[in-house]
Structures are given as C-alpha cells and as structure tokens.
Coordinates of N, CA and C and ligand atoms in Angstrom, one line a residue:
M20 N 215.4 -116.3 1.3 CA 215.3 -115.4 2.4 C 215.5 -116.1 3.8
A21 N 215.9 -115.3 4.7 CA 216.2 -115.9 6.0 C 216.0 -114.9 7.1
V22 N 215.6 -115.4 8.3 CA 215.5 -114.5 9.5 C 216.9 -114.5 10.1
L23 N 217.5 -113.3 10.2 CA 218.8 -113.2 10.7 C 218.9 -113.0 12.2
K24 N 220.0 -113.4 12.8 CA 220.2 -113.2 14.2 C 220.5 -111.7 14.5
I25 N 219.9 -111.2 15.6 CA 220.0 -109.8 15.9 C 221.1 -109.6 17.0
A26 N 222.0 -108.7 16.6 CA 223.1 -108.4 17.6 C 222.6 -107.6 18.8
R27 N 223.1 -107.9 19.9 CA 222.7 -107.2 21.2 C 223.8 -106.3 21.7
M28 N 223.4 -105.3 22.4 CA 224.3 -104.3 23.0 C 225.5 -105.1 23.7
G29 N 226.7 -104.6 23.3 CA 227.9 -105.3 23.8 C 228.6 -105.9 22.6
H30 N 227.9 -106.2 21.5 CA 228.5 -106.8 20.3 C 229.2 -105.6 19.6
P31 N 230.5 -105.8 19.2 CA 231.3 -104.7 18.6 C 230.7 -104.1 17.3
V32 N 229.9 -104.9 16.6 CA 229.3 -104.5 15.3 C 228.4 -103.3 15.6
L33 N 227.8 -103.2 16.8 CA 226.9 -102.1 17.1 C 227.6 -100.8 17.4
R34 N 228.9 -100.9 17.6 CA 229.7 -99.7 18.0 C 230.5 -99.2 16.8
Q35 N 230.4 -99.9 15.7 CA 231.2 -99.5 14.5 C 230.5 -98.5 13.6
V36 N 231.2 -97.6 12.9 CA 230.6 -96.8 11.9 C 230.5 -97.6 10.7
A37 N 229.2 -97.7 10.2 CA 229.0 -98.6 9.0 C 229.4 -97.9 7.7
S38 N 229.8 -98.7 6.7 CA 230.3 -98.2 5.4 C 229.2 -97.9 4.5
P39 N 229.3 -96.9 3.6 CA 228.3 -96.6 2.6 C 228.2 -97.8 1.6
V40 N 227.0 -97.9 1.0 CA 226.7 -98.9 0.0 C 227.1 -98.3 -1.4
D41 N 227.9 -99.0 -2.2 CA 228.3 -98.5 -3.5 C 227.2 -98.7 -4.5
D42 N 226.6 -99.9 -4.5 CA 225.6 -100.2 -5.5 C 224.4 -100.8 -4.9
P43 N 223.3 -100.0 -4.7 CA 222.1 -100.5 -4.0 C 221.5 -101.7 -4.8
K44 N 221.8 -101.8 -6.1 CA 221.1 -102.8 -6.9 C 221.9 -104.1 -6.9
S45 N 223.0 -104.2 -6.3 CA 223.8 -105.4 -6.3 C 223.1 -106.5 -5.7
P46 N 223.3 -107.8 -6.2 CA 222.6 -108.9 -5.6 C 222.8 -109.1 -4.1
R47 N 224.0 -108.8 -3.6 CA 224.4 -108.9 -2.2 C 223.5 -107.9 -1.4
I48 N 223.3 -106.7 -1.9 CA 222.5 -105.8 -1.1 C 221.0 -106.1 -1.2
Q49 N 220.5 -106.6 -2.4 CA 219.1 -107.0 -2.5 C 218.8 -108.2 -1.6
T50 N 219.7 -109.1 -1.5 CA 219.5 -110.2 -0.5 C 219.5 -109.8 0.9
L51 N 220.4 -108.8 1.2 CA 220.4 -108.3 2.6 C 219.1 -107.6 2.9
I52 N 218.6 -106.8 2.0 CA 217.3 -106.1 2.2 C 216.2 -107.2 2.4
E53 N 216.1 -108.2 1.6 CA 215.1 -109.2 1.7 C 215.2 -109.9 3.1
D54 N 216.4 -110.2 3.5 CA 216.6 -110.8 4.8 C 216.2 -109.9 6.0
M55 N 216.5 -108.6 5.8 CA 216.2 -107.7 6.9 C 214.7 -107.5 7.0
I56 N 214.0 -107.5 5.8 CA 212.5 -107.4 5.9 C 211.9 -108.6 6.6
E57 N 212.4 -109.8 6.3 CA 211.9 -111.0 7.0 C 212.3 -110.9 8.5
T58 N 213.4 -110.5 8.8 CA 213.9 -110.4 10.2 C 213.0 -109.4 11.0
L59 N 212.7 -108.2 10.4 CA 211.9 -107.2 11.0 C 210.5 -107.7 11.3
A60 N 209.9 -108.4 10.2 CA 208.6 -109.0 10.4 C 208.5 -110.0 11.5
D61 N 209.6 -110.8 11.6 CA 209.6 -111.8 12.6 C 209.7 -111.2 14.0
S62 N 210.4 -110.1 14.1 CA 210.7 -109.5 15.4 C 209.5 -108.6 15.9
G63 N 208.7 -108.2 14.9 CA 207.6 -107.3 15.3 C 208.0 -105.9 15.6
G64 N 209.2 -105.5 15.2 CA 209.7 -104.2 15.4 C 209.2 -103.2 14.3
I65 N 209.6 -101.9 14.5 CA 209.3 -100.9 13.6 C 210.4 -100.6 12.6
G66 N 211.6 -100.8 13.1 CA 212.8 -100.4 12.2 C 214.0 -101.4 12.5
L67 N 214.8 -101.5 11.5 CA 216.0 -102.3 11.7 C 217.1 -101.7 10.8
A68 N 218.3 -101.7 11.4 CA 219.5 -101.2 10.7 C 220.4 -102.4 10.4
A69 N 221.2 -102.4 9.3 CA 222.0 -103.5 8.9 C 223.0 -103.9 10.0
P70 N 223.6 -103.0 10.7 CA 224.6 -103.4 11.8 C 223.9 -104.3 12.8
Q71 N 222.6 -104.2 13.0 CA 221.8 -105.0 14.0 C 221.8 -106.5 13.5
V72 N 222.0 -106.7 12.2 CA 222.1 -108.1 11.8 C 223.5 -108.4 11.4
H73 N 224.5 -107.8 12.0 CA 225.9 -108.1 11.9 C 226.5 -107.7 10.6
V74 N 225.8 -106.7 9.9 CA 226.4 -106.3 8.6 C 226.6 -104.8 8.7
P75 N 227.9 -104.4 8.7 CA 228.3 -103.0 8.9 C 228.2 -102.1 7.6
L76 N 226.9 -102.0 7.1 CA 226.7 -101.2 5.9 C 225.5 -100.2 6.2
R77 N 225.5 -99.1 5.4 CA 224.5 -98.1 5.8 C 223.2 -98.4 5.1
V78 N 222.4 -99.3 5.7 CA 221.1 -99.7 5.2 C 220.2 -99.8 6.4
V79 N 219.0 -99.2 6.2 CA 217.9 -99.1 7.2 C 216.6 -99.5 6.6
I80 N 215.8 -100.3 7.3 CA 214.4 -100.5 6.8 C 213.5 -100.1 8.0
Y81 N 212.3 -99.5 7.6 CA 211.4 -99.2 8.7 C 210.0 -99.0 8.1
G82 N 209.0 -99.1 8.9 CA 207.6 -98.9 8.5 C 206.8 -98.6 9.8
I83 N 205.9 -97.7 9.7 CA 205.2 -97.3 11.0 C 203.7 -97.4 10.8
P84 N 203.0 -98.2 11.6 CA 201.6 -98.3 11.5 C 200.9 -97.0 11.9
G85 N 199.8 -96.7 11.3 CA 199.1 -95.4 11.6 C 198.8 -95.1 13.0
E86 N 198.5 -96.2 13.8 CA 198.1 -96.0 15.2 C 199.2 -95.5 16.1
R87 N 200.5 -95.6 15.6 CA 201.6 -95.1 16.3 C 201.9 -93.6 16.0
L88 N 201.2 -93.1 15.0 CA 201.3 -91.7 14.6 C 200.1 -90.9 14.9
G89 N 199.9 -89.8 14.4 CA 198.7 -89.0 14.5 C 198.5 -88.4 15.9
K90 N 199.6 -88.3 16.7 CA 199.4 -87.6 18.0 C 199.9 -86.2 17.8
E91 N 199.3 -85.3 18.6 CA 199.7 -83.9 18.6 C 199.7 -83.3 17.2
G92 N 198.6 -83.6 16.4 CA 198.4 -83.0 15.2 C 199.3 -83.5 14.0
E93 N 200.1 -84.5 14.3 CA 201.0 -85.1 13.3 C 200.1 -85.9 12.3
A94 N 200.6 -86.0 11.1 CA 199.9 -86.8 10.1 C 199.8 -88.3 10.6
A95 N 198.6 -88.9 10.4 CA 198.3 -90.2 10.9 C 198.4 -91.3 9.8
D96 N 198.8 -90.9 8.6 CA 199.0 -91.9 7.6 C 200.1 -92.8 7.9
P97 N 199.9 -94.2 7.8 CA 201.0 -95.1 8.1 C 202.2 -94.8 7.1
I98 N 203.4 -95.1 7.6 CA 204.5 -95.0 6.7 C 204.8 -96.5 6.2
P99 N 204.6 -96.7 4.9 CA 204.8 -98.0 4.4 C 206.3 -98.5 4.6
L100 N 206.5 -99.8 4.6 CA 207.8 -100.3 4.7 C 208.7 -99.6 3.7
S101 N 209.8 -99.0 4.2 CA 210.7 -98.2 3.3 C 212.1 -98.7 3.5
V102 N 212.9 -98.7 2.4 CA 214.3 -99.1 2.5 C 215.1 -97.9 2.3
L103 N 216.0 -97.6 3.1 CA 216.9 -96.4 3.1 C 218.3 -96.9 2.9
I104 N 219.0 -96.4 1.8 CA 220.4 -96.7 1.6 C 221.2 -95.4 1.7
N105 N 222.2 -95.5 2.5 CA 223.1 -94.3 2.7 C 222.2 -93.1 3.2
P106 N 221.4 -93.3 4.2 CA 220.5 -92.1 4.6 C 221.3 -91.0 5.3
R107 N 220.8 -89.8 5.1 CA 221.4 -88.6 5.8 C 220.2 -87.9 6.4
L108 N 220.4 -87.4 7.6 CA 219.3 -86.6 8.3 C 219.9 -85.3 8.6
E109 N 218.9 -84.3 8.5 CA 219.3 -82.9 8.9 C 218.1 -82.4 9.7
P110 N 218.4 -81.8 10.9 CA 217.3 -81.3 11.7 C 216.7 -80.0 11.0
L111 N 215.4 -79.9 11.1 CA 214.7 -78.7 10.6 C 214.3 -77.9 11.8
G112 N 214.9 -76.8 12.1 CA 214.6 -76.1 13.3 C 215.3 -76.6 14.5
E113 N 215.1 -75.9 15.6 CA 215.8 -76.2 16.9 C 215.1 -77.1 17.8
E114 N 213.8 -77.3 17.6 CA 212.9 -78.0 18.6 C 213.3 -79.4 18.8
M115 N 213.4 -79.8 20.1 CA 213.6 -81.2 20.4 C 212.5 -81.7 21.3
E116 N 212.2 -83.0 21.3 CA 211.2 -83.5 22.3 C 211.7 -84.8 22.8
V117 N 211.3 -85.1 24.0 CA 211.7 -86.3 24.7 C 210.6 -87.3 24.6
G118 N 210.9 -88.6 24.3 CA 209.9 -89.6 24.1 C 210.5 -91.0 24.4
P119 N 209.7 -92.0 24.6 CA 210.1 -93.4 24.9 C 210.7 -94.1 23.7
E120 N 211.8 -94.8 23.9 CA 212.3 -95.7 22.8 C 212.7 -97.0 23.4
A121 N 212.7 -98.0 22.5 CA 213.2 -99.3 22.8 C 214.0 -99.8 21.6
C122 N 214.7 -100.9 21.7 CA 215.5 -101.3 20.6 C 215.7 -102.8 20.6
L123 N 215.6 -103.4 19.4 CA 215.7 -104.9 19.3 C 217.1 -105.4 19.8
S124 N 218.1 -104.5 19.8 CA 219.4 -104.8 20.2 C 219.6 -104.6 21.7
V125 N 218.6 -104.0 22.4 CA 218.6 -103.8 23.8 C 217.3 -104.4 24.4
P126 N 217.2 -105.7 24.3 CA 215.8 -106.3 24.5 C 215.4 -106.1 26.0
G127 N 214.1 -105.8 26.1 CA 213.4 -105.7 27.4 C 213.5 -104.4 28.0
L128 N 214.3 -103.5 27.5 CA 214.5 -102.2 28.2 C 213.8 -101.1 27.4
M129 N 213.6 -100.0 28.0 CA 213.1 -98.7 27.4 C 213.7 -97.5 28.2
G130 N 213.7 -96.4 27.5 CA 214.1 -95.2 28.1 C 213.6 -93.9 27.4
L131 N 213.7 -92.8 28.1 CA 213.3 -91.5 27.4 C 214.5 -90.9 26.8
V132 N 214.3 -90.5 25.5 CA 215.4 -90.0 24.7 C 215.0 -88.7 24.1
P133 N 215.8 -87.6 24.2 CA 215.6 -86.4 23.4 C 216.0 -86.6 22.0
R134 N 215.1 -86.1 21.1 CA 215.4 -86.1 19.6 C 214.9 -84.9 19.0
W135 N 215.5 -84.6 17.8 CA 214.9 -83.5 17.0 C 213.5 -83.7 16.7
R136 N 212.6 -82.7 16.7 CA 211.2 -82.9 16.4 C 210.9 -83.0 14.9
R137 N 211.7 -82.3 14.2 CA 211.4 -82.2 12.7 C 212.8 -82.4 12.0
I138 N 212.8 -83.3 11.0 CA 214.0 -83.5 10.2 C 213.7 -83.7 8.8
M139 N 214.8 -83.6 8.0 CA 214.7 -83.9 6.5 C 215.6 -85.1 6.3
L140 N 215.0 -86.1 5.6 CA 215.7 -87.4 5.3 C 216.0 -87.3 3.8
R141 N 217.3 -87.7 3.5 CA 217.7 -87.9 2.1 C 218.3 -89.3 2.1
A142 N 217.9 -90.1 1.1 CA 218.5 -91.5 1.0 C 218.2 -92.0 -0.4
L143 N 218.7 -93.2 -0.7 CA 218.4 -93.9 -1.9 C 217.5 -95.1 -1.4
N144 N 216.6 -95.5 -2.4 CA 215.8 -96.7 -2.0 C 216.5 -98.0 -2.7
Q145 N 215.8 -99.1 -2.7 CA 216.4 -100.3 -3.2 C 216.6 -100.3 -4.7
D146 N 216.0 -99.4 -5.4 CA 216.2 -99.3 -6.8 C 217.3 -98.3 -7.2
G147 N 217.8 -97.6 -6.1 CA 218.8 -96.6 -6.4 C 218.2 -95.2 -6.7
T148 N 216.9 -95.1 -6.6 CA 216.3 -93.8 -6.8 C 216.2 -93.0 -5.4
S149 N 216.2 -91.7 -5.5 CA 216.4 -90.9 -4.3 C 215.1 -90.7 -3.6
I150 N 215.2 -90.6 -2.3 CA 214.1 -90.4 -1.4 C 214.4 -89.0 -0.7
D151 N 213.4 -88.1 -0.7 CA 213.5 -86.9 0.1 C 212.2 -86.8 0.9
R152 N 212.4 -86.8 2.2 CA 211.2 -87.0 3.0 C 211.3 -86.1 4.3
E153 N 210.3 -85.3 4.6 CA 210.3 -84.6 5.8 C 209.6 -85.4 6.8
A154 N 210.1 -85.5 8.0 CA 209.5 -86.3 9.1 C 209.4 -85.5 10.4
V155 N 208.3 -85.8 11.1 CA 208.0 -85.0 12.3 C 207.6 -86.0 13.4
G156 N 207.9 -85.6 14.7 CA 207.4 -86.4 15.8 C 207.9 -87.8 15.9
F157 N 207.0 -88.8 16.0 CA 207.5 -90.2 16.2 C 208.2 -90.7 14.9
H158 N 207.7 -90.3 13.8 CA 208.4 -90.7 12.5 C 209.9 -90.2 12.5
A159 N 210.1 -88.9 12.9 CA 211.4 -88.3 13.0 C 212.3 -89.1 14.0
R160 N 211.6 -89.5 15.1 CA 212.3 -90.2 16.2 C 212.8 -91.5 15.7
V161 N 212.0 -92.3 15.0 CA 212.3 -93.6 14.5 C 213.5 -93.5 13.5
L162 N 213.5 -92.5 12.7 CA 214.6 -92.3 11.7 C 215.9 -91.9 12.4
Q163 N 215.8 -91.1 13.4 CA 217.1 -90.7 14.2 C 217.6 -91.9 14.9
H164 N 216.7 -92.7 15.5 CA 217.1 -94.0 16.2 C 217.8 -94.9 15.2
E165 N 217.2 -95.2 14.1 CA 217.8 -96.1 13.1 C 219.1 -95.6 12.5
C166 N 219.1 -94.4 12.2 CA 220.3 -93.8 11.5 C 221.5 -93.8 12.5
D167 N 221.2 -93.6 13.8 CA 222.2 -93.7 14.9 C 222.9 -95.0 14.8
H168 N 222.2 -96.1 14.5 CA 222.8 -97.4 14.5 C 223.9 -97.5 13.4
L169 N 223.8 -96.6 12.4 CA 224.8 -96.6 11.3 C 226.1 -96.0 11.8
D170 N 226.0 -95.2 12.9 CA 227.2 -94.5 13.4 C 227.6 -95.1 14.7
G171 N 227.1 -96.3 15.0 CA 227.6 -97.0 16.2 C 227.0 -96.5 17.5
V172 N 225.8 -95.9 17.4 CA 225.2 -95.2 18.6 C 223.9 -96.0 18.9
L173 N 223.8 -96.4 20.2 CA 222.5 -96.9 20.7 C 221.8 -95.9 21.5
Y174 N 220.4 -96.0 21.6 CA 219.7 -95.0 22.3 C 220.1 -94.6 23.7
P175 N 220.6 -95.6 24.5 CA 221.0 -95.2 25.9 C 222.1 -94.1 25.9
Q176 N 222.9 -94.1 24.8 CA 223.9 -93.1 24.7 C 223.4 -91.7 24.4
R177 N 222.1 -91.6 24.0 CA 221.5 -90.3 23.7 C 220.6 -89.9 24.9
M178 N 220.5 -90.7 25.9 CA 219.6 -90.4 27.1 C 220.3 -89.3 27.9
T179 N 219.5 -88.4 28.4 CA 220.0 -87.4 29.3 C 219.6 -87.6 30.7
D180 N 218.7 -88.5 30.9 CA 218.2 -88.9 32.3 C 218.2 -90.4 32.4
L181 N 219.3 -91.0 32.9 CA 219.3 -92.4 32.9 C 218.4 -93.0 34.0
S182 N 217.8 -92.2 34.8 CA 216.8 -92.7 35.8 C 215.6 -93.2 35.1
T183 N 215.4 -92.8 33.8 CA 214.2 -93.3 33.1 C 214.5 -94.6 32.3
L184 N 215.7 -95.1 32.4 CA 216.0 -96.4 31.8 C 215.3 -97.5 32.6
S185 N 214.4 -98.3 32.0 CA 213.7 -99.3 32.8 C 213.3 -100.5 32.0
F186 N 212.9 -101.6 32.7 CA 212.4 -102.7 32.0 C 211.0 -102.4 31.4
A187 N 210.8 -102.6 30.1 CA 209.6 -102.2 29.5 C 208.3 -102.8 30.2
E188 N 208.5 -104.0 30.7 CA 207.4 -104.7 31.5 C 207.0 -103.9 32.7
E189 N 208.0 -103.5 33.4 CA 207.7 -102.7 34.7 C 207.1 -101.3 34.3
S190 N 207.7 -100.7 33.2 CA 207.2 -99.4 32.8 C 205.8 -99.5 32.4
R191 N 205.4 -100.5 31.7 CA 204.0 -100.7 31.3 C 203.1 -100.8 32.6
R192 N 203.6 -101.6 33.5 CA 202.8 -101.9 34.7 C 202.6 -100.6 35.5
Y193 N 203.7 -99.8 35.7 CA 203.6 -98.6 36.6 C 203.3 -97.3 36.0
S194 N 203.6 -97.1 34.7 CA 203.4 -95.8 34.1 C 202.5 -95.9 32.8
G195 N 202.3 -97.1 32.4 CA 201.5 -97.3 31.1 C 202.3 -96.9 29.9
Q196 N 203.6 -96.7 30.1 CA 204.4 -96.1 28.9 C 204.8 -97.3 28.0
E197 N 204.5 -97.1 26.7 CA 204.9 -98.1 25.7 C 206.0 -97.5 24.9
A198 N 206.9 -98.3 24.5 CA 207.9 -97.9 23.5 C 208.1 -99.0 22.5
E199 N 208.4 -98.6 21.3 CA 208.7 -99.7 20.3 C 209.9 -99.3 19.4
D200 N 210.5 -100.3 18.8 CA 211.5 -100.0 17.8 C 211.3 -101.0 16.7
Ligands
NI313 NI1 217.5 -99.9 17.6

C-alpha cells in the first residue's frame, strides 16, 4: 500500500472524463482501492476520486463521520468507508440546496455550491456487488462532488456565486464556516 500524490487544479487529469472499470476484482483495481484508502486516511478528507490520484478511472471512495450529518432532520448515522465503482447518480425531486465545499485538489479554498438535495446512487463495490443507496443533504452533496471528479468537473465550476470562493482559513475566522472534502 502507498500514499499517493494528489493532483491539484490545473493538472489535466482532473479535467478528463474517466473511463469505466471493466473488472472491479482485478488486482490492479484492488491495489488502486487500497492505495486510495491509505491516501484518504493520510489526507484527513471525506472522499477521494481516482482522477485525484492521477488514475482516470471511475472509482470513488468516501466515508462520513456522524457529526457531519444529522442536521435538519437528516439521518445522523455515520456512512462507513464505501468503495464506489462506476457510480451513477440520479436526482430525486427538484430541490437543490447551497452549502460549503472544499476539495483536496483545490487546497486551502472553499466555496458555496448548489447541489441536488436528494439523490439515488447506483454503483458496484469492490467485490463487484451492486450498491443502491438513497442520499440526502450533506451525504448527497459529497456524492455529487466526488462523482463530478469522474467527469472532469471541480466544485468551482458548479458555483453560481464566485464571491463566496474564499480561503478556508479566512472563512473560518470571519464566518465560522467549515467545509470538508
Ligand atoms: Ni474534490
């Protein structure tokens, strides 16, 4: 296992549309997943997409601690570390909400991003079995952020008010706003 180098905004791999994974159980993909898990743990982030470690394949890992959930009546159960292969998202309903986001590939910054409030996730896990998961609020936001990486999209491209793009340190100081990725 290895901690991998994280690509930063401006690297072409982050603008590429990633390719689907043919065989989730192949040794190459299993090693990639192990390395991504170690890289995410090392970074202290919530989610990581394979293009962020310079691998243009449709693989995402994420896990959300309970204290980041449970707002506005959402379920507060932590989301355990999950591996998503070839994930697909579909909005459920029309409702969108605006919330803070940050990204390991855009270090130091944060911004307010509109996202679907409720989505359906379909993916395979590392054993090749299917995952069907409904997500709401912050959980849905994390999934939309991570899956955007697979289509070469970073959160600033989703922002509708660039005046909210700020250094996280300043934002914490002046508005108490925290964002994580
Ligand atoms: Ni990100």
